[in-house]
Amino acid sequence: MKTASASAPGKFVILGEHAVVFGKPAVAVAIDRRFKCTVSKSDRVTINGEENALALHPHILSVLDVHGHPYIEITTESDIPSGSGLGSSAALAASFSFAVRSLLGEPTDSEAVAKEAYEAEYSVQGIGSPMDTSASVHGMGIAVNAPEPENLLWRVERGKNVWDICGLDVPEMTFVIGYTGKKALTGPLVEKVRRYKERNSFAKDIIDEIGTVTLEGMDAIKKGDRVKLGDLMTKDHKLLSILGVSGPELNKLVDAVSDYSYGAKLTGAGGGGSMVALTDEPEKVSKAISSRGGTPITVKTGEPGVRAE
Ligand code: PMV
């Protein structure tokens, strides 16, 4: 094979971001926005036609490190805004890992790709959980560290932390994402929470509380209880705000949708990026987001994970 292509979806987090970095539970869902990579054998390495571009693409570099730096031409395209809290770098790592493995005739099973994509994310950020990369590889929905693991996909361990990744059926529910337009880097926000937790036992209590809220949320999802899930999402937003990862742009959008949604919260790393609302009135929520300067994205759930194109 001389050329291989793969794509992988972005994701949003219903509950549990940041706390999941410390081994707490989380729920994430793939969205119908994808990152696509095409790779071809070549006599040098290029990215979108540029030579010497690897320093600007550390996720690609990290995956290439594992595969002995083959000479390949790489092209990328994506409709996931970067720095938006929607998992664009995880989708890049997942789709690139799958494409390179296909080209080199190496295994492309989900566990191998998910673990390689997580290593790439971790090596770039220096901190973080395997939630985003696992959600992108598996697609649909995932539950991390559910109390009674059903449909266990794979386990990832690092230091003291263990993450059991399970497939999750999310019942028919309508979510609308609101992108603030403000890009935010995940690594520094995760690091900020880690430092806060290290210095302050109160921050540790907040992280524990996010874990409890997320477990209740997993139960509400199972029962299809939108009212309960929405309340828990709003509560989670408050807890994340206390951790210092919300901001005026996010709070403005979360407030704007409160009359038309069961609940709303920031999603992903925060600091800008995106929020998400659970609603039966997606048009009204979208309008409220637009009127406050955000970009609404209505989410279609049931999106497949990484795949050959
Ligand atoms: O903003 P994103 O899409 O990179 O999501 C980050 C999710 C965190 O829980 C904040 C970090 C992590 O590694 O799980």
Short mmCIF file of C-alpha atoms and ligand atoms in Angstrom, two decimals:
data_model
loop_
_atom_site.label_atom_id
_atom_site.label_comp_id
_atom_site.label_asym_id
_atom_site.label_seq_id
_atom_site.Cartn_x
_atom_site.Cartn_y
_atom_site.Cartn_z
CA MET A 1 0.00 0.00 0.00
CA LYS A 2 1.45 3.39 -1.01
CA THR A 3 -1.24 5.67 0.50
CA ALA A 4 -3.48 5.37 3.55
CA SER A 5 -6.16 7.69 4.96
CA ALA A 6 -7.98 7.68 8.26
CA SER A 7 -10.32 9.99 10.12
CA ALA A 8 -11.32 10.30 13.77
CA PRO A 9 -14.01 12.33 15.55
CA GLY A 10 -13.80 15.13 18.08
CA LYS A 11 -15.69 14.79 21.34
CA PHE A 12 -17.39 16.66 24.12
CA VAL A 13 -17.43 15.80 27.81
CA ILE A 14 -20.82 15.39 29.52
CA LEU A 15 -19.25 15.19 32.98
CA GLY A 16 -15.88 14.67 34.67
CA GLU A 17 -13.21 16.67 32.80
CA HIS A 18 -10.18 17.69 34.83
CA ALA A 19 -11.09 15.31 37.67
CA VAL A 20 -10.51 12.42 35.23
CA VAL A 21 -6.83 13.40 35.07
CA PHE A 22 -6.61 12.19 38.69
CA GLY A 23 -8.40 8.90 38.00
CA LYS A 24 -11.96 10.06 38.69
CA PRO A 25 -14.87 8.93 36.46
CA ALA A 26 -15.94 10.79 33.30
CA VAL A 27 -18.35 10.52 30.38
CA ALA A 28 -17.40 11.68 26.87
CA VAL A 29 -19.25 11.49 23.56
CA ALA A 30 -17.90 11.63 19.99
CA ILE A 31 -19.26 14.39 17.73
CA ASP A 32 -19.86 14.46 13.98
CA ARG A 33 -16.81 16.62 13.31
CA ARG A 34 -13.68 14.80 12.18
CA PHE A 35 -9.94 15.11 11.67
CA LYS A 36 -8.56 13.35 8.57
CA CYS A 37 -4.96 12.36 7.82
CA THR A 38 -3.62 10.96 4.55
CA VAL A 39 -0.11 9.51 4.41
CA SER A 40 1.91 8.34 1.39
CA LYS A 41 5.37 6.83 1.04
CA SER A 42 7.84 9.47 -0.12
CA ASP A 43 11.57 10.30 -0.14
CA ARG A 44 11.22 12.90 2.65
CA VAL A 45 8.79 13.96 5.40
CA THR A 46 6.36 16.74 4.51
CA ILE A 47 3.25 18.00 6.27
CA ASN A 48 0.71 19.71 4.02
CA GLY A 49 3.49 20.25 1.50
CA GLU A 50 5.94 21.80 4.01
CA GLU A 51 9.34 20.33 4.83
CA ASN A 52 10.83 20.86 8.34
CA ALA A 53 7.31 21.25 9.77
CA LEU A 54 7.55 18.51 12.41
CA ALA A 55 8.43 20.94 15.20
CA LEU A 56 5.04 22.57 14.66
CA HIS A 57 3.25 19.21 14.83
CA PRO A 58 4.42 17.50 18.02
CA HIS A 59 1.64 14.86 18.00
CA ILE A 60 2.75 13.71 14.56
CA LEU A 61 6.39 13.74 15.65
CA SER A 62 5.58 11.63 18.71
CA VAL A 63 3.79 8.96 16.63
CA LEU A 64 6.60 8.96 14.04
CA ASP A 65 9.12 8.40 16.88
CA VAL A 66 7.43 5.07 17.61
CA HIS A 67 7.53 3.96 13.98
CA GLY A 68 11.20 4.67 13.19
CA HIS A 69 10.60 7.91 11.26
CA PRO A 70 9.46 6.61 7.88
CA TYR A 71 9.69 9.05 4.97
CA ILE A 72 6.10 9.98 4.31
CA GLU A 73 4.05 12.79 2.89
CA ILE A 74 1.31 13.82 5.33
CA THR A 75 -1.81 15.84 4.57
CA THR A 76 -4.36 16.86 7.16
CA GLU A 77 -7.83 18.36 7.10
CA SER A 78 -10.23 19.00 9.95
CA ASP A 79 -13.56 20.58 10.76
CA ILE A 80 -12.91 20.48 14.52
CA PRO A 81 -11.80 23.95 15.68
CA SER A 82 -8.43 23.65 17.47
CA GLY A 83 -8.16 24.82 21.08
CA SER A 84 -11.94 24.60 21.35
CA GLY A 85 -12.24 21.93 24.04
CA LEU A 86 -13.56 19.52 21.42
CA GLY A 87 -10.62 17.12 21.30
CA SER A 88 -9.00 18.21 18.02
CA SER A 89 -5.48 17.13 19.04
CA ALA A 90 -6.77 13.72 20.20
CA ALA A 91 -8.53 13.26 16.85
CA LEU A 92 -5.32 14.23 15.06
CA ALA A 93 -3.29 11.73 17.09
CA ALA A 94 -5.87 8.95 16.59
CA SER A 95 -6.32 9.45 12.84
CA PHE A 96 -2.57 9.84 12.24
CA SER A 97 -1.72 6.73 14.27
CA PHE A 98 -4.31 4.69 12.34
CA ALA A 99 -3.14 6.01 8.95
CA VAL A 100 0.58 5.39 9.62
CA ARG A 101 -0.10 1.90 10.96
CA SER A 102 -2.19 1.09 7.85
CA LEU A 103 0.57 2.36 5.55
CA LEU A 104 3.25 0.33 7.35
CA GLY A 105 1.12 -2.82 7.61
CA GLU A 106 1.02 -2.66 11.42
CA PRO A 107 -2.01 -3.56 13.58
CA THR A 108 -4.80 -0.98 13.62
CA ASP A 109 -6.86 -2.48 16.44
CA SER A 110 -8.56 0.14 18.61
CA GLU A 111 -6.57 -0.59 21.76
CA ALA A 112 -3.21 -0.17 19.99
CA VAL A 113 -4.30 3.05 18.30
CA ALA A 114 -5.88 4.46 21.50
CA LYS A 115 -2.75 3.78 23.55
CA GLU A 116 -0.43 5.22 20.91
CA ALA A 117 -2.61 8.34 20.51
CA TYR A 118 -2.65 8.79 24.31
CA GLU A 119 1.15 8.53 24.48
CA ALA A 120 1.36 11.25 21.82
CA GLU A 121 -1.04 13.52 23.74
CA TYR A 122 0.79 12.86 26.99
CA SER A 123 4.22 13.51 25.52
CA VAL A 124 3.03 16.86 24.14
CA GLN A 125 1.08 18.02 27.20
CA GLY A 126 3.19 16.36 29.88
CA ILE A 127 -0.03 15.67 31.79
CA GLY A 128 -3.53 14.40 31.05
CA SER A 129 -5.90 11.46 30.91
CA PRO A 130 -6.63 8.99 28.07
CA MET A 131 -10.29 10.16 27.91
CA ASP A 132 -10.08 12.29 24.73
CA THR A 133 -8.01 9.85 22.72
CA SER A 134 -10.17 6.89 23.82
CA ALA A 135 -13.38 8.76 22.92
CA SER A 136 -11.95 9.61 19.51
CA VAL A 137 -10.80 6.04 18.80
CA HIS A 138 -13.96 4.28 20.02
CA GLY A 139 -16.47 6.91 18.89
CA MET A 140 -20.10 6.80 20.18
CA GLY A 141 -19.83 7.30 23.95
CA ILE A 142 -17.37 6.19 26.61
CA ALA A 143 -17.55 5.93 30.39
CA VAL A 144 -14.25 6.18 32.23
CA ASN A 145 -13.93 4.39 35.57
CA ALA A 146 -17.62 3.50 35.84
CA PRO A 147 -18.49 1.83 39.17
CA GLU A 148 -19.72 -1.39 37.53
CA PRO A 149 -17.71 -1.60 34.32
CA GLU A 150 -19.77 -3.00 31.46
CA ASN A 151 -18.40 -3.33 27.94
CA LEU A 152 -14.78 -2.78 29.03
CA LEU A 153 -12.72 -1.69 26.00
CA TRP A 154 -9.24 -1.21 27.46
CA ARG A 155 -7.35 -0.15 30.56
CA VAL A 156 -4.68 2.54 30.67
CA GLU A 157 -2.30 2.96 33.62
CA ARG A 158 0.12 5.76 34.40
CA GLY A 159 1.76 6.33 37.76
CA LYS A 160 -0.86 5.93 40.49
CA ASN A 161 -3.76 6.35 38.07
CA VAL A 162 -5.77 3.66 36.33
CA TRP A 163 -8.44 4.38 33.72
CA ASP A 164 -10.87 1.66 32.66
CA ILE A 165 -12.48 2.74 29.40
CA CYS A 166 -15.93 1.31 28.70
CA GLY A 167 -18.25 1.74 25.72
CA LEU A 168 -21.41 3.61 26.72
CA ASP A 169 -24.83 3.77 25.04
CA VAL A 170 -26.04 7.32 25.41
CA PRO A 171 -29.82 7.34 25.00
CA GLU A 172 -31.31 9.75 22.45
CA MET A 173 -30.63 13.20 23.94
CA THR A 174 -30.03 16.56 22.26
CA PHE A 175 -26.91 18.50 23.11
CA VAL A 176 -25.89 21.86 21.70
CA ILE A 177 -22.27 22.97 21.94
CA GLY A 178 -21.40 26.67 22.09
CA TYR A 179 -17.89 27.57 20.98
CA THR A 180 -16.74 30.83 22.57
CA GLY A 181 -14.23 31.50 19.77
CA LYS A 182 -11.52 31.92 22.39
CA LYS A 183 -8.77 29.32 21.93
CA ALA A 184 -7.28 27.83 25.09
CA LEU A 185 -4.43 25.37 25.53
CA THR A 186 -5.33 22.23 27.48
CA GLY A 187 -1.90 21.58 29.07
CA PRO A 188 -1.58 24.80 31.11
CA LEU A 189 -5.19 24.51 32.38
CA VAL A 190 -4.67 20.92 33.52
CA GLU A 191 -1.38 21.93 35.13
CA LYS A 192 -3.11 24.82 36.94
CA VAL A 193 -5.61 22.39 38.49
CA ARG A 194 -2.82 19.99 39.45
CA ARG A 195 -0.91 22.75 41.26
CA TYR A 196 -4.09 23.97 42.99
CA LYS A 197 -4.82 20.42 44.17
CA GLU A 198 -1.27 19.97 45.43
CA ARG A 199 -1.34 23.15 47.51
CA ASN A 200 -4.89 23.18 48.75
CA SER A 201 -6.93 20.35 50.28
CA PHE A 202 -10.10 22.28 49.38
CA ALA A 203 -9.29 21.77 45.68
CA LYS A 204 -8.96 18.04 46.34
CA ASP A 205 -12.48 18.07 47.86
CA ILE A 206 -13.84 19.81 44.75
CA ILE A 207 -12.24 17.15 42.52
CA ASP A 208 -13.77 14.41 44.70
CA GLU A 209 -17.15 16.18 44.42
CA ILE A 210 -16.85 16.24 40.60
CA GLY A 211 -16.27 12.48 40.82
CA THR A 212 -19.45 12.02 42.87
CA VAL A 213 -21.51 14.22 40.52
CA THR A 214 -20.20 12.23 37.55
CA LEU A 215 -21.18 8.89 39.09
CA GLU A 216 -24.70 10.23 39.70
CA GLY A 217 -24.68 11.46 36.10
CA MET A 218 -23.78 8.00 34.77
CA ASP A 219 -26.85 6.67 36.57
CA ALA A 220 -29.04 9.47 35.15
CA ILE A 221 -27.77 8.71 31.62
CA LYS A 222 -28.60 5.02 32.06
CA LYS A 223 -32.14 5.95 33.13
CA GLY A 224 -32.49 8.59 30.40
CA ASP A 225 -33.28 11.14 33.15
CA ARG A 226 -32.62 14.48 31.44
CA VAL A 227 -33.77 16.62 34.37
CA LYS A 228 -31.35 14.98 36.77
CA LEU A 229 -28.50 14.94 34.23
CA GLY A 230 -29.02 18.63 33.41
CA ASP A 231 -28.95 19.58 37.10
CA LEU A 232 -25.72 17.63 37.53
CA MET A 233 -24.14 19.32 34.49
CA THR A 234 -24.93 22.76 35.93
CA LYS A 235 -23.54 21.69 39.30
CA ASP A 236 -20.38 20.41 37.58
CA HIS A 237 -19.96 23.79 35.87
CA LYS A 238 -19.97 25.48 39.28
CA LEU A 239 -17.39 23.04 40.62
CA LEU A 240 -15.17 23.57 37.56
CA SER A 241 -15.53 27.34 38.04
CA ILE A 242 -14.29 26.98 41.61
CA LEU A 243 -11.27 25.11 40.22
CA GLY A 244 -10.57 28.21 38.11
CA VAL A 245 -11.05 26.75 34.63
CA SER A 246 -14.18 28.63 33.53
CA GLY A 247 -14.11 32.29 32.45
CA PRO A 248 -16.39 35.17 31.46
CA GLU A 249 -16.90 33.97 27.87
CA LEU A 250 -18.02 30.52 29.05
CA ASN A 251 -20.16 31.81 31.93
CA LYS A 252 -21.93 34.19 29.56
CA LEU A 253 -22.96 31.33 27.22
CA VAL A 254 -23.90 29.00 30.10
CA ASP A 255 -26.15 31.74 31.57
CA ALA A 256 -27.65 32.57 28.16
CA VAL A 257 -29.08 29.07 27.63
CA SER A 258 -30.40 28.44 31.14
CA ASP A 259 -34.07 29.18 30.27
CA TYR A 260 -34.10 26.65 27.41
CA SER A 261 -32.00 23.80 28.74
CA TYR A 262 -31.99 21.11 31.43
CA GLY A 263 -28.47 22.20 32.30
CA ALA A 264 -25.24 23.51 30.81
CA LYS A 265 -21.54 23.54 31.54
CA LEU A 266 -18.13 24.16 30.06
CA THR A 267 -16.81 21.14 28.19
CA GLY A 268 -13.17 20.10 27.79
CA ALA A 269 -10.36 22.06 29.32
CA GLY A 270 -12.20 25.41 29.66
CA GLY A 271 -10.50 28.81 29.87
CA GLY A 272 -12.41 29.68 26.67
CA GLY A 273 -13.12 26.80 24.32
CA SER A 274 -16.67 25.46 24.47
CA MET A 275 -19.72 24.87 26.64
CA VAL A 276 -22.49 22.31 26.16
CA ALA A 277 -26.20 22.38 26.96
CA LEU A 278 -28.66 19.48 27.30
CA THR A 279 -31.96 20.61 25.79
CA ASP A 280 -35.22 19.83 24.02
CA GLU A 281 -35.13 23.24 22.35
CA PRO A 282 -31.96 23.23 20.23
CA GLU A 283 -33.06 26.16 18.02
CA LYS A 284 -33.64 28.44 21.02
CA VAL A 285 -30.37 27.37 22.63
CA SER A 286 -28.49 27.94 19.35
CA LYS A 287 -30.03 31.41 19.01
CA ALA A 288 -29.10 32.30 22.60
CA ILE A 289 -25.51 31.18 21.95
CA SER A 290 -25.28 33.18 18.71
CA SER A 291 -26.79 36.28 20.29
CA ARG A 292 -23.97 36.26 22.87
CA GLY A 293 -21.26 35.96 20.24
CA GLY A 294 -20.77 32.16 20.41
CA THR A 295 -20.93 29.60 17.59
CA PRO A 296 -23.58 26.88 18.12
CA ILE A 297 -22.95 23.31 17.02
CA THR A 298 -25.87 20.89 17.35
CA VAL A 299 -24.47 17.48 18.15
CA LYS A 300 -25.47 14.28 16.44
CA THR A 301 -24.52 11.42 18.76
CA GLY A 302 -23.76 7.87 17.54
CA GLU A 303 -20.66 9.04 15.63
CA PRO A 304 -18.26 6.20 14.73
CA GLY A 305 -14.67 6.26 15.99
CA VAL A 306 -11.41 6.16 14.05
CA ARG A 307 -11.73 4.49 10.65
CA ALA A 308 -10.01 4.08 7.31
CA GLU A 309 -11.15 6.52 4.64
O1 PMV B 1 -9.96 20.57 25.93
P1 PMV B 1 -9.72 19.17 25.51
O2 PMV B 1 -10.61 18.74 24.38
O3 PMV B 1 -8.27 18.90 25.25
O4 PMV B 1 -10.16 18.21 26.75
C1 PMV B 1 -9.38 18.17 27.93
C2 PMV B 1 -9.98 17.25 28.97
C3 PMV B 1 -9.28 17.33 30.34
O5 PMV B 1 -10.01 16.46 31.23
C4 PMV B 1 -9.33 18.73 30.90
C5 PMV B 1 -7.84 16.87 30.26
C6 PMV B 1 -7.62 15.38 30.13
O6 PMV B 1 -6.49 15.01 29.75
O7 PMV B 1 -8.52 14.58 30.41
#
